[in-house]
GROMACS .gro file of C-alpha atoms in nm:
model
  303
    1MET     CA    1   3.375  25.674   6.292
    2ALA     CA    2   3.748  25.598   6.286
    3ARG     CA    3   3.816  25.922   6.477
    4ALA     CA    4   3.532  25.860   6.723
    5VAL     CA    5   3.660  25.510   6.807
    6ALA     CA    6   4.014  25.645   6.849
    7ALA     CA    7   3.876  25.901   7.095
    8LEU     CA    8   3.772  25.617   7.329
    9ASN     CA    9   4.131  25.497   7.356
   10TYR     CA   10   4.316  25.828   7.349
   11GLY     CA   11   4.619  25.879   7.570
   12TYR     CA   12   4.715  26.162   7.805
   13SER     CA   13   4.790  26.405   7.522
   14GLY     CA   14   4.416  26.425   7.456
   15LEU     CA   15   4.190  26.471   7.156
   16ALA     CA   16   4.197  26.819   7.003
   17SER     CA   17   3.886  27.022   7.088
   18THR     CA   18   3.841  27.097   6.718
   19ALA     CA   19   3.854  26.730   6.609
   20PHE     CA   20   3.486  26.713   6.516
   21GLY     CA   21   3.430  27.073   6.408
   22ASN     CA   22   3.145  27.281   6.548
   23PRO     CA   23   2.911  27.098   6.790
   24ASP     CA   24   2.547  27.035   6.703
   25ALA     CA   25   2.450  27.116   7.064
   26ASN     CA   26   2.632  27.251   7.368
   27ILE     CA   27   2.576  27.388   7.716
   28SER     CA   28   2.794  27.598   7.947
   29ARG     CA   29   2.836  27.534   8.317
   30PRO     CA   30   2.819  27.849   8.530
   31SER     CA   31   3.081  27.899   8.799
   32SER     CA   32   2.818  27.914   9.072
   33PRO     CA   33   2.883  27.691   9.377
   34GLU     CA   34   2.532  27.546   9.329
   35PRO     CA   35   2.473  27.536   8.953
   36THR     CA   36   2.136  27.425   8.820
   37PHE     CA   37   2.104  27.100   8.631
   38GLN     CA   38   2.108  27.136   8.255
   39THR     CA   39   2.017  26.900   7.973
   40LEU     CA   40   2.229  26.851   7.662
   41GLN     CA   41   1.980  26.763   7.392
   42LEU     CA   42   2.094  26.488   7.155
   43SER     CA   43   1.933  26.407   6.822
   44GLY     CA   44   1.724  26.116   6.950
   45LYS     CA   45   1.776  25.935   6.620
   46PRO     CA   46   1.954  25.598   6.588
   47GLY     CA   47   2.326  25.664   6.567
   48VAL     CA   48   2.635  25.756   6.767
   49SER     CA   49   2.697  26.094   6.927
   50PHE     CA   50   3.032  26.218   7.056
   51VAL     CA   51   3.001  26.405   7.387
   52GLY     CA   52   3.301  26.585   7.537
   53SER     CA   53   3.375  26.843   7.805
   54CYS     CA   54   3.606  27.120   7.696
   55CYS     CA   55   3.878  27.203   7.765
   56ARG     CA   56   4.217  27.150   7.926
   57GLU     CA   57   4.554  27.260   7.799
   58VAL     CA   58   4.835  27.019   7.722
   59THR     CA   59   5.190  27.101   7.621
   60TRP     CA   60   5.301  26.775   7.456
   61PRO     CA   61   5.373  26.730   7.173
   62THR     CA   62   5.242  27.083   7.114
   63THR     CA   63   5.051  27.333   7.325
   64ARG     CA   64   4.679  27.312   7.250
   65ASN     CA   65   4.333  27.269   7.401
   66VAL     CA   66   4.196  26.917   7.423
   67PHE     CA   67   3.879  26.756   7.554
   68ALA     CA   68   3.894  26.704   7.930
   69SER     CA   69   3.671  26.397   7.897
   70ASN     CA   70   3.484  26.228   7.617
   71LEU     CA   71   3.238  25.949   7.554
   72LEU     CA   72   3.029  25.799   7.276
   73VAL     CA   73   2.654  25.770   7.323
   74ALA     CA   74   2.508  25.496   7.103
   75GLN     CA   75   2.135  25.491   7.039
   76SER     CA   76   2.085  25.136   6.917
   77ASN     CA   77   1.877  24.824   6.971
   78LEU     CA   78   2.176  24.599   6.905
   79GLN     CA   79   2.383  24.411   7.161
   80ALA     CA   80   2.682  24.184   7.112
   81ALA     CA   81   2.886  23.922   7.293
   82PHE     CA   82   3.226  23.781   7.200
   83VAL     CA   83   3.401  23.450   7.271
   84GLY     CA   84   3.776  23.439   7.210
   85HIS     CA   85   3.998  23.137   7.154
   86ALA     CA   86   4.317  23.057   6.960
   87GLY     CA   87   4.332  23.394   6.784
   88LYS     CA   88   3.969  23.397   6.676
   89LEU     CA   89   3.669  23.593   6.805
   90VAL     CA   90   3.318  23.460   6.758
   91ALA     CA   91   3.073  23.753   6.755
   92TRP     CA   92   2.711  23.699   6.850
   93VAL     CA   93   2.474  23.988   6.769
   94THR     CA   94   2.122  24.000   6.910
   95THR     CA   95   1.853  24.264   6.954
   96THR     CA   96   1.767  24.417   7.292
   97GLN     CA   97   1.398  24.419   7.201
   98GLY     CA   98   1.168  24.138   7.308
   99ALA     CA   99   1.343  23.808   7.376
  100SER     CA  100   1.686  23.897   7.233
  101LYS     CA  101   1.649  23.746   6.887
  102PRO     CA  102   1.961  23.696   6.671
  103VAL     CA  103   2.032  23.962   6.408
  104ALA     CA  104   2.121  23.830   6.063
  105GLY     CA  105   2.325  24.036   5.818
  106ALA     CA  106   2.490  24.256   6.082
  107LYS     CA  107   2.840  24.376   5.997
  108VAL     CA  108   3.098  24.351   6.274
  109GLN     CA  109   3.391  24.581   6.190
  110VAL     CA  110   3.701  24.578   6.410
  111TYR     CA  111   3.894  24.904   6.456
  112LEU     CA  112   4.252  24.919   6.584
  113SER     CA  113   4.343  25.216   6.805
  114ARG     CA  114   4.697  25.312   6.895
  115TYR     CA  115   4.808  25.554   7.164
  116SER     CA  116   4.746  25.919   7.073
  117GLN     CA  117   4.663  25.857   6.706
  118ASP     CA  118   4.374  26.065   6.572
  119PHE     CA  119   4.224  25.784   6.364
  120ALA     CA  120   4.170  25.415   6.430
  121SER     CA  121   4.261  25.183   6.144
  122LEU     CA  122   4.039  24.912   6.000
  123GLY     CA  123   4.088  24.556   6.117
  124PRO     CA  124   3.903  24.239   6.017
  125SER     CA  125   3.526  24.229   5.965
  126CYS     CA  126   3.252  23.969   5.929
  127THR     CA  127   2.879  23.948   5.862
  128THR     CA  128   2.645  23.752   6.087
  129SER     CA  129   2.455  23.442   5.978
  130ALA     CA  130   2.085  23.371   6.037
  131GLU     CA  131   2.185  23.275   6.394
  132GLY     CA  132   2.348  23.617   6.447
  133ILE     CA  133   2.698  23.464   6.454
  134CYS     CA  134   3.020  23.533   6.263
  135SER     CA  135   3.392  23.474   6.320
  136LEU     CA  136   3.687  23.716   6.318
  137ASP     CA  137   4.054  23.626   6.277
  138VAL     CA  138   4.244  23.844   6.528
  139SER     CA  139   4.556  23.629   6.546
  140THR     CA  140   4.786  23.911   6.428
  141ASN     CA  141   4.935  24.112   6.715
  142TYR     CA  142   4.842  24.450   6.556
  143ASP     CA  143   5.131  24.619   6.740
  144SER     CA  144   4.954  24.595   7.077
  145SER     CA  145   4.670  24.816   6.957
  146THR     CA  146   4.336  24.831   7.135
  147GLN     CA  147   4.067  24.640   6.946
  148SER     CA  148   3.720  24.798   6.932
  149ALA     CA  149   3.419  24.709   6.718
  150VAL     CA  150   3.141  24.894   6.541
  151ILE     CA  151   2.837  24.682   6.463
  152THR     CA  152   2.580  24.791   6.205
  153ALA     CA  153   2.262  24.630   6.078
  154PRO     CA  154   1.985  24.742   5.842
  155GLY     CA  155   1.730  24.958   6.019
  156GLU     CA  156   1.931  24.980   6.342
  157GLY     CA  157   2.161  25.239   6.495
  158PRO     CA  158   2.527  25.133   6.519
  159LEU     CA  159   2.665  24.973   6.833
  160VAL     CA  160   3.017  25.064   6.952
  161VAL     CA  161   3.205  24.808   7.164
  162ALA     CA  162   3.495  24.997   7.319
  163SER     CA  163   3.725  24.704   7.393
  164LEU     CA  164   3.721  24.347   7.259
  165PRO     CA  165   3.874  24.032   7.409
  166SER     CA  166   4.219  23.948   7.280
  167GLY     CA  167   4.111  23.626   7.110
  168TYR     CA  168   4.323  23.420   7.347
  169SER     CA  169   4.126  23.287   7.642
  170SER     CA  170   4.289  23.225   7.980
  171ASN     CA  171   4.014  22.975   8.063
  172ALA     CA  172   4.153  22.626   8.020
  173GLY     CA  173   3.812  22.463   8.058
  174ALA     CA  174   3.660  22.232   7.801
  175TYR     CA  175   3.391  22.482   7.698
  176ALA     CA  176   3.347  22.849   7.612
  177ALA     CA  177   3.011  23.018   7.661
  178VAL     CA  178   2.841  23.356   7.661
  179ILE     CA  179   2.518  23.447   7.841
  180VAL     CA  180   2.304  23.732   7.705
  181LEU     CA  181   2.015  23.868   7.914
  182ASP     CA  182   1.742  24.062   7.737
  183ARG     CA  183   1.801  24.331   8.000
  184GLN     CA  184   2.012  24.361   8.315
  185LEU     CA  185   1.755  24.547   8.524
  186VAL     CA  186   1.420  24.388   8.606
  187LYS     CA  187   1.135  24.447   8.848
  188PRO     CA  188   0.984  24.188   9.081
  189GLY     CA  189   0.724  23.993   8.883
  190ASP     CA  190   0.904  24.034   8.549
  191ASP     CA  191   1.004  23.751   8.316
  192LEU     CA  192   1.373  23.761   8.224
  193HIS     CA  193   1.465  23.605   7.888
  194LEU     CA  194   1.809  23.447   7.859
  195THR     CA  195   2.001  23.327   7.555
  196ALA     CA  196   2.332  23.143   7.577
  197TYR     CA  197   2.579  23.020   7.318
  198ILE     CA  198   2.805  22.726   7.405
  199GLN     CA  199   3.113  22.602   7.221
  200LYS     CA  200   3.356  22.319   7.290
  201ARG     CA  201   3.731  22.366   7.275
  202ASN     CA  202   3.895  22.112   7.047
  203GLY     CA  203   4.265  22.188   7.031
  204SER     CA  204   4.304  22.529   6.869
  205VAL     CA  205   3.947  22.552   6.735
  206LEU     CA  206   3.597  22.601   6.873
  207GLU     CA  207   3.312  22.377   6.765
  208VAL     CA  208   2.949  22.317   6.859
  209ALA     CA  209   2.925  22.133   7.191
  210LYS     CA  210   2.715  21.840   7.072
  211ASP     CA  211   2.779  21.647   7.394
  212VAL     CA  212   2.600  21.912   7.603
  213THR     CA  213   2.225  21.857   7.565
  214SER     CA  214   2.106  22.055   7.867
  215VAL     CA  215   2.233  22.316   8.111
  216ILE     CA  216   2.149  22.424   8.462
  217ILE     CA  217   2.074  22.795   8.511
  218GLU     CA  218   2.098  22.927   8.866
  219VAL     CA  219   2.030  23.271   9.016
  220SER     CA  220   2.219  23.359   9.333
  221PRO     CA  221   2.169  23.464   9.603
  222SER     CA  222   1.813  23.355   9.674
  223PHE     CA  223   1.536  23.596   9.572
  224ASP     CA  224   1.406  23.559   9.930
  225SER     CA  225   1.659  23.739  10.149
  226SER     CA  226   1.438  23.703  10.460
  227SER     CA  227   1.511  23.332  10.482
  228PRO     CA  228   1.879  23.229  10.519
  229SER     CA  229   1.788  22.873  10.422
  230ALA     CA  230   1.598  22.966  10.104
  231ASP     CA  231   1.728  22.792   9.793
  232ASN     CA  232   1.862  22.970   9.488
  233MET     CA  233   1.639  22.960   9.180
  234ARG     CA  234   1.746  22.678   8.946
  235ILE     CA  235   1.600  22.569   8.615
  236THR     CA  236   1.710  22.321   8.350
  237ALA     CA  237   1.713  22.427   7.985
  238ALA     CA  238   1.762  22.226   7.669
  239VAL     CA  239   2.051  22.297   7.432
  240ASN     CA  240   1.999  22.312   7.056
  241THR     CA  241   2.288  22.084   6.965
  242SER     CA  242   2.284  22.202   6.601
  243PHE     CA  243   2.397  22.550   6.706
  244GLY     CA  244   2.495  22.521   7.073
  245SER     CA  245   2.227  22.774   7.168
  246VAL     CA  246   2.005  22.789   7.475
  247HIS     CA  247   1.686  22.992   7.522
  248ALA     CA  248   1.519  23.012   7.864
  249LYS     CA  249   1.278  23.225   8.065
  250LEU     CA  250   1.350  23.313   8.428
  251PRO     CA  251   1.040  23.421   8.622
  252VAL     CA  252   1.134  23.679   8.886
  253PRO     CA  253   0.903  23.636   9.189
  254LYS     CA  254   0.671  23.926   9.272
  255ASP     CA  255   0.818  23.935   9.624
  256ALA     CA  256   1.184  23.920   9.509
  257THR     CA  257   1.416  24.134   9.720
  258PRO     CA  258   1.559  24.431   9.524
  259ALA     CA  259   1.931  24.354   9.504
  260ALA     CA  260   2.217  24.254   9.275
  261TYR     CA  261   2.216  23.892   9.156
  262THR     CA  262   2.433  23.663   8.948
  263VAL     CA  263   2.292  23.439   8.676
  264GLN     CA  264   2.510  23.129   8.638
  265LEU     CA  265   2.501  22.870   8.363
  266TYR     CA  266   2.644  22.524   8.429
  267THR     CA  267   2.745  22.307   8.136
  268VAL     CA  268   2.737  21.943   8.236
  269SER     CA  269   2.879  21.664   8.019
  270THR     CA  270   2.986  21.310   8.096
  271THR     CA  271   3.333  21.423   8.201
  272THR     CA  272   3.343  21.794   8.292
  273ARG     CA  273   3.143  22.076   8.446
  274ASN     CA  274   3.198  22.447   8.370
  275VAL     CA  275   3.038  22.762   8.511
  276PHE     CA  276   2.968  23.088   8.325
  277ALA     CA  277   2.803  23.395   8.478
  278SER     CA  278   2.627  23.723   8.402
  279ASN     CA  279   2.505  23.998   8.638
  280LEU     CA  280   2.144  24.092   8.708
  281LEU     CA  281   1.985  24.369   8.916
  282VAL     CA  282   1.633  24.352   9.058
  283ALA     CA  283   1.504  24.697   9.152
  284GLN     CA  284   1.181  24.891   9.201
  285SER     CA  285   1.273  25.145   8.931
  286ASN     CA  286   1.192  25.247   8.574
  287LEU     CA  287   1.558  25.330   8.507
  288GLN     CA  288   1.823  25.105   8.358
  289ALA     CA  289   2.189  25.173   8.290
  290ALA     CA  290   2.478  25.030   8.094
  291PHE     CA  291   2.848  25.092   8.161
  292VAL     CA  292   3.158  25.067   7.943
  293GLY     CA  293   3.494  25.079   8.120
  294HIS     CA  294   3.829  25.174   7.965
  295ALA     CA  295   4.154  25.338   8.078
  296GLY     CA  296   4.025  25.410   8.427
  297LYS     CA  297   3.699  25.566   8.306
  298LEU     CA  298   3.340  25.444   8.315
  299VAL     CA  299   3.089  25.561   8.057
  300ALA     CA  300   2.732  25.545   8.194
  301TRP     CA  301   2.427  25.525   7.966
  302VAL     CA  302   2.092  25.562   8.146
  303THR     CA  303   1.764  25.476   7.972
   0.00000   0.00000   0.00000
């Protein structure tokens, strides 16, 4: 795993084509101007697969063949969100199945990748509580290394998060929040389940926002694109002030226009108002996709 994580953050010199030994499966692309589509069969089991195209030659620091591109394909029902502040990361692990329930007992292991090193080194780790939450101390600079995470839980395939927040937020607002949607692609007529986690900044620490008892959730633009005056969907949801968590259901109208939308959460207290957002796509399709971006590359995962 340490080598696989390092491969995500490798520099120009490239990862040696022999780094993982002989492949379990491979295909060759013919040089025809109109090649036929081919399928690279993966195991289908929960886990992480390394997929790379081979090869290109590099001459520094030695002459050798390296992968021209590489990605990690994770087959997992886990998802994670992170809130960073004052050198700490709060990890929130939930399941993608059903209504995004928290996952207790998940291990969040940070890996530290440095330019052109074959292996990532271990950083801090934590184990999630019954609410799916744990805290990581990332206050050390780690020599400007890239921080990634591997999340494991009993009975689930591991989740790889290619790049983590620094732990130092540029948002000077009174609150920090994360919105997790049970999926980012829905059809008209679907119910979208949303979970949010809200914390209040108190100096250099984060604490439960007990002064926020409800939030406003808004979807923009309007689901009805045929009417310029149509209002955005807005609902009010209660906050569990013991944990700072919010659970809500957003009914997508059967006549909703297929398009990209933004789900916004407004925290309203007696003195301040903050806005946090997540993206949503309504489409007439059975496909969904996730993307991870790093170093000018996007990794697409279509399910």
